[in-house]
Coordinates of C-alpha atoms in Angstrom, one line a residue:
M4 CA 44.9 168.3 89.6
E5 CA 42.6 168.4 92.7
S6 CA 42.2 165.4 94.9
E7 CA 39.1 165.1 97.1
Q8 CA 38.0 162.5 99.6
P9 CA 34.3 161.7 99.9
S10 CA 32.4 164.1 102.1
H11 CA 31.2 163.0 105.5
S12 CA 27.6 163.5 104.3
E13 CA 28.0 160.9 101.5
T14 CA 25.8 157.8 102.0
F15 CA 27.6 154.4 102.1
I16 CA 26.0 150.9 101.8
D17 CA 27.1 148.0 104.0
P18 CA 28.3 145.3 101.5
D19 CA 27.7 142.6 104.2
A20 CA 23.9 143.1 103.7
I21 CA 24.0 141.7 100.2
G22 CA 27.4 140.0 100.0
E23 CA 25.9 136.4 99.9
L24 CA 23.7 137.3 97.0
C25 CA 26.3 138.8 94.6
K26 CA 29.4 137.7 92.7
E27 CA 32.6 139.4 93.9
V28 CA 35.2 140.5 91.3
S29 CA 38.7 141.9 91.7
F30 CA 40.6 144.7 89.9
A31 CA 44.4 145.2 89.8
P32 CA 45.8 148.7 90.4
G33 CA 45.3 150.8 87.3
E34 CA 42.5 148.6 85.9
V35 CA 39.4 150.5 84.7
L36 CA 36.0 149.7 86.4
R37 CA 34.0 152.2 84.4
R38 CA 34.8 154.3 81.3
K39 CA 33.1 157.6 80.8
G40 CA 30.6 157.6 77.9
L41 CA 30.0 153.9 77.8
H42 CA 26.8 152.1 78.7
Y43 CA 26.6 149.4 81.4
K44 CA 23.9 147.0 82.6
S45 CA 25.4 146.4 86.1
M46 CA 26.9 148.4 88.9
Y47 CA 29.5 147.7 91.7
L48 CA 29.5 148.0 95.4
L49 CA 33.1 148.3 96.7
T50 CA 34.1 145.8 99.4
D51 CA 37.9 146.4 99.6
G52 CA 40.5 148.7 98.2
E53 CA 40.3 152.2 96.7
V54 CA 39.3 153.7 93.4
E55 CA 39.8 157.0 91.6
I56 CA 36.9 158.8 89.8
A57 CA 38.1 161.3 87.1
L58 CA 35.7 164.0 86.2
E59 CA 36.9 165.7 83.0
K60 CA 36.3 169.4 82.5
M61 CA 37.2 171.4 79.4
G62 CA 40.4 173.4 79.8
T63 CA 41.4 172.0 83.2
D64 CA 42.9 168.9 84.7
P65 CA 40.4 166.4 85.9
T66 CA 39.2 166.5 89.5
I67 CA 40.0 163.2 91.2
L68 CA 37.6 161.8 93.7
T69 CA 38.4 158.7 95.8
R70 CA 35.9 156.0 96.9
Q71 CA 36.4 153.2 99.3
R72 CA 34.5 150.3 100.9
G73 CA 30.7 150.7 100.9
S74 CA 30.6 153.1 97.9
P75 CA 28.5 152.3 94.9
I76 CA 30.1 152.7 91.5
G77 CA 28.0 153.2 88.3
E78 CA 24.7 153.4 90.0
I79 CA 23.4 156.3 87.9
S80 CA 24.2 154.6 84.6
F81 CA 22.8 151.3 85.9
L82 CA 19.5 152.6 87.1
T83 CA 18.8 155.3 84.5
G84 CA 20.4 153.9 81.3
R85 CA 22.6 157.0 80.9
P86 CA 26.2 156.5 79.7
A87 CA 28.8 156.5 82.5
T88 CA 29.5 160.0 83.8
A89 CA 33.1 159.4 84.8
T90 CA 36.0 157.1 84.4
V91 CA 36.7 155.0 87.5
T92 CA 40.1 153.3 88.0
A93 CA 41.4 151.1 90.7
R94 CA 44.0 152.9 92.8
T95 CA 44.9 149.8 94.8
T96 CA 43.9 146.1 94.5
T97 CA 40.2 146.4 94.7
K98 CA 37.3 144.1 95.2
A99 CA 33.6 144.8 94.5
L100 CA 30.2 143.1 94.4
V101 CA 28.5 143.0 91.0
I102 CA 24.8 144.1 91.2
N103 CA 22.9 143.5 88.0
D104 CA 19.2 143.0 87.0
E105 CA 19.2 139.4 88.2
V106 CA 20.4 140.4 91.6
W107 CA 17.8 143.2 91.8
A108 CA 15.1 140.7 90.8
M109 CA 16.1 138.3 93.5
L110 CA 16.2 141.1 96.1
E111 CA 12.8 142.4 95.1
R112 CA 11.3 138.9 95.2
D113 CA 13.0 137.4 98.2
H114 CA 14.1 140.4 100.3
P115 CA 11.7 143.3 99.5
A116 CA 12.5 145.3 102.6
L117 CA 16.3 145.1 101.8
A118 CA 15.6 146.1 98.2
A119 CA 13.6 149.1 99.3
G120 CA 16.3 150.2 101.7
L121 CA 18.9 150.0 99.0
Y122 CA 16.8 151.9 96.5
R123 CA 16.5 154.7 99.1
Q124 CA 20.2 154.7 99.9
L125 CA 21.1 154.8 96.2
A126 CA 18.8 157.7 95.7
E127 CA 20.7 159.7 98.3
V128 CA 24.0 158.8 96.7
A129 CA 22.8 159.7 93.2
D130 CA 21.3 163.0 94.3
G131 CA 24.6 164.1 95.8
R132 CA 26.7 163.0 92.9
Q133 CA 24.4 164.5 90.2
S134 CA 24.3 167.8 92.1
F135 CA 28.1 167.8 92.2
N136 CA 28.3 167.0 88.4
L137 CA 25.9 169.9 87.6
L138 CA 28.0 172.4 89.5
F139 CA 31.3 171.0 88.2
H140 CA 30.3 171.1 84.5
K141 CA 28.3 174.3 84.6
D142 CA 29.1 176.6 81.7
A143 CA 31.1 179.5 83.0
S144 CA 29.5 181.9 80.5
G145 CA 26.1 181.4 81.9
K146 CA 24.6 181.0 78.5
P147 CA 22.0 178.3 77.9
Q148 CA 23.4 175.3 76.2
E149 CA 21.7 173.8 73.1
A150 CA 20.2 170.5 73.9
S151 CA 22.3 167.6 72.6
V152 CA 21.2 164.1 71.8
E153 CA 21.9 161.6 74.5
V154 CA 21.5 157.8 74.0
R155 CA 20.3 155.7 76.9
L156 CA 19.7 152.0 77.5
C157 CA 16.1 151.4 78.5
R158 CA 16.3 150.3 82.1
N159 CA 12.7 150.1 83.1
A160 CA 9.2 149.6 81.7
Q161 CA 8.5 153.3 81.3
M162 CA 11.6 153.8 79.1
L163 CA 10.8 150.8 77.0
H164 CA 7.3 152.1 76.6
Q165 CA 8.7 155.4 75.3
A166 CA 10.8 153.5 72.7
Q167 CA 7.7 151.4 71.7
R168 CA 5.7 154.6 71.4
I169 CA 8.3 156.1 69.0
R170 CA 8.0 153.0 66.8
Y171 CA 4.3 153.4 66.5
E172 CA 4.3 157.2 65.9
V173 CA 6.9 156.9 63.1
Y174 CA 5.8 153.7 61.5
C175 CA 2.1 154.0 61.7
E176 CA 1.3 157.7 62.0
E177 CA 4.2 159.5 60.2
L178 CA 4.9 156.9 57.5
G179 CA 1.4 155.5 57.3
R180 CA 2.5 151.9 57.5
T181 CA 0.8 148.9 59.1
S182 CA 2.5 146.6 61.6
P183 CA 1.3 143.2 62.8
F184 CA 2.7 144.1 66.2
A185 CA 1.0 147.4 66.5
D186 CA -1.2 148.0 69.6
V187 CA -3.5 150.8 68.3
E188 CA -5.2 151.4 71.6
N189 CA -1.9 152.0 73.5
R190 CA -0.1 153.4 70.4
I191 CA 2.9 151.2 70.7
I192 CA 4.7 148.5 68.6
A193 CA 6.1 145.6 70.7
D194 CA 7.0 142.0 70.0
E195 CA 8.7 139.0 71.7
L196 CA 12.3 140.2 70.9
D197 CA 11.8 143.1 73.4
S198 CA 11.9 140.5 76.2
F199 CA 15.7 139.9 75.9
A200 CA 16.8 143.0 73.9
H201 CA 19.2 145.9 74.6
V202 CA 16.8 148.7 73.7
L203 CA 18.3 152.2 73.1
I204 CA 16.5 155.5 73.2
A205 CA 17.8 158.8 71.9
L206 CA 16.7 161.9 73.8
Q207 CA 17.1 165.6 72.8
G208 CA 16.6 167.2 76.1
D209 CA 13.6 165.4 77.5
E210 CA 12.1 164.6 74.0
P211 CA 12.5 161.0 72.7
V212 CA 13.7 161.4 69.0
G213 CA 14.8 157.9 68.1
T214 CA 15.3 154.3 69.2
M215 CA 17.1 151.1 68.2
R216 CA 17.1 147.5 69.5
L217 CA 20.0 145.0 69.7
N218 CA 19.5 141.3 70.3
R219 CA 22.4 138.9 70.7
A220 CA 21.9 135.5 69.2
A221 CA 23.5 133.9 72.2
E222 CA 20.8 135.4 74.5
G223 CA 17.6 134.2 72.9
P224 CA 15.8 132.9 69.7
L225 CA 15.8 135.2 66.7
G226 CA 13.2 133.2 64.7
P227 CA 13.3 133.5 60.9
L228 CA 15.7 136.5 61.0
V229 CA 18.6 134.0 61.3
E230 CA 17.7 132.6 57.8
L231 CA 16.6 135.9 56.3
Y232 CA 19.8 137.7 57.4
G233 CA 22.1 134.8 56.4
M234 CA 23.4 134.6 59.9
Q235 CA 23.9 130.8 59.7
N236 CA 26.7 131.4 57.2
S237 CA 28.7 133.4 59.7
A238 CA 31.7 131.7 61.4
H239 CA 30.8 133.7 64.5
H240 CA 27.1 132.6 64.8
P241 CA 25.5 132.2 67.3
T242 CA 28.1 133.0 70.0
A243 CA 29.2 136.4 68.6
T244 CA 26.5 137.7 66.3
S245 CA 23.7 140.1 66.9
I246 CA 20.8 141.8 65.1
C247 CA 19.7 145.4 65.1
T248 CA 16.0 146.1 64.5
K249 CA 13.4 148.7 65.2
F250 CA 15.9 151.5 64.1
I251 CA 13.5 154.4 64.2
V252 CA 14.3 158.2 64.1
R253 CA 11.8 161.0 63.9
K254 CA 11.8 162.8 60.5
A255 CA 13.5 166.0 61.8
H256 CA 16.4 164.0 63.2
R257 CA 16.7 161.2 60.6
Y258 CA 19.9 162.4 58.9
S259 CA 21.4 164.1 61.9
K260 CA 24.0 162.7 64.4
A261 CA 21.1 161.1 66.3
S262 CA 21.0 158.3 63.7
F263 CA 24.8 157.8 63.8
K264 CA 24.9 158.0 67.6
L265 CA 22.2 155.3 68.0
M266 CA 24.2 153.1 65.6
A267 CA 27.5 153.8 67.3
T268 CA 26.0 153.1 70.8
S269 CA 24.6 149.8 69.5
M270 CA 28.1 148.9 68.3
E271 CA 29.6 149.9 71.6
V272 CA 27.1 147.6 73.5
G273 CA 27.8 144.8 71.0
M274 CA 31.6 145.1 71.3
R275 CA 31.5 144.9 75.1
T276 CA 29.3 141.7 74.8
K277 CA 31.8 140.1 72.4
V278 CA 29.7 140.6 69.2
K279 CA 31.9 140.3 66.1
E280 CA 29.2 140.6 63.3
S281 CA 26.0 142.7 63.5
F282 CA 23.1 142.1 61.1
I283 CA 20.4 144.6 60.1
D284 CA 18.0 145.2 57.2
C285 CA 17.1 148.4 55.3
I286 CA 14.9 149.6 52.5
P287 CA 16.7 150.1 49.2
Q288 CA 16.6 153.9 49.5
L289 CA 18.7 153.8 52.7
L290 CA 21.3 151.4 51.3
P291 CA 23.9 154.2 50.7
F292 CA 23.5 155.3 54.4
Y293 CA 24.4 151.8 55.6
M294 CA 27.1 151.2 53.0
S295 CA 28.8 154.5 54.2
M296 CA 29.2 152.8 57.6
G297 CA 30.7 149.6 56.3
F298 CA 27.7 147.3 56.0
R299 CA 27.5 144.8 53.1
Q300 CA 24.7 142.6 51.8
S301 CA 24.5 139.3 53.6
A302 CA 21.6 137.5 51.9
P303 CA 19.0 138.0 49.2
A304 CA 16.3 140.8 49.6
F305 CA 13.1 139.8 51.3
L306 CA 9.6 141.3 51.9
H307 CA 9.5 142.8 55.4
R308 CA 6.1 142.8 57.2
E309 CA 6.5 146.4 58.2
N310 CA 9.0 147.9 55.7
G311 CA 8.2 146.2 52.4
R312 CA 11.2 145.2 50.3
S313 CA 14.3 145.0 52.6
I314 CA 18.0 144.2 52.1
P315 CA 19.7 142.2 54.8
L316 CA 23.2 143.6 55.7
M317 CA 26.1 142.6 57.9
L318 CA 28.8 144.7 59.6
D319 CA 32.2 143.5 60.8
V320 CA 32.0 145.3 64.2
E321 CA 35.7 145.5 65.1
R322 CA 36.8 146.5 61.6
Y323 CA 34.2 149.3 61.0
A324 CA 33.6 150.7 64.5
P325 CA 36.3 153.4 63.9
R326 CA 34.4 154.6 60.8
I327 CA 31.2 154.9 62.8
N328 CA 33.2 156.7 65.5
R329 CA 34.4 159.3 63.0
L330 CA 30.9 159.9 61.6
T331 CA 29.4 160.5 65.0
G332 CA 32.2 161.8 67.2
F333 CA 31.2 159.0 69.6
V334 CA 34.3 157.2 71.2
L335 CA 34.2 153.5 70.9
R336 CA 36.7 151.7 73.2

């Protein structure tokens, strides 16, 4: 195992500059701040203590990097929507500022110069770390790797627009359906649920191949879907229920691991936000696909404005997450 301290060229950020604007959290020695492969909607800025960053590499022990006060943690995942690239564990009692979307919105509104400076500093940090990751994980054979499917959280308007464009291209152009939410001029499908959704997008290389949307009942109104899905009958509603909608995958990837990986990622996001039951609907032809993952019918069939006849389904997230894990190879923790 190799141990490495941060290089002198690494950029650090002064926590005092934003300390009054952020919540501070503490971690005991051995506690995990970030786990590789999971998605997060916040990042940390270390204020005290020391953490270890484990970069796994096939066939070798992990390289351990250490980070201390002033070092951001999880900035690449937070800003780009990618899953965490490494597992980060507190080596000592550690404190950190929590930087999330609300903090960034406040910075951009009330302290634009400070926000701009932080963006520039984070770009320097991310450039250095991504360059290290590329070198560390490079295939020793030198052979080109086949592009795999990566699922990201939409973290900005451009990513959300990509997801909305996939909806339009598949629903309206490929399948020839109509949608009351279609914007023909811009070739997107968007509705009010996007305003508080966790929108996922699957990429093969740089090509968007699928998308899915998760909305927690505790975070906003779900309209008639509560009744149509039978959510009111759940003992966990509304504090621990969610819906998955706009599950769209391009034809060439529809029955590949891209579909299962989108579903698995939505379950991972749901589990970490305390969701116990997840609801969705499907056309009758796809019922075997959903049943194979553990879904069961939750209410009578209804006529969907985009899909036609649809069957509402519910999944016990904690019980069936391991099954989805086996189907996709995606590790749910």
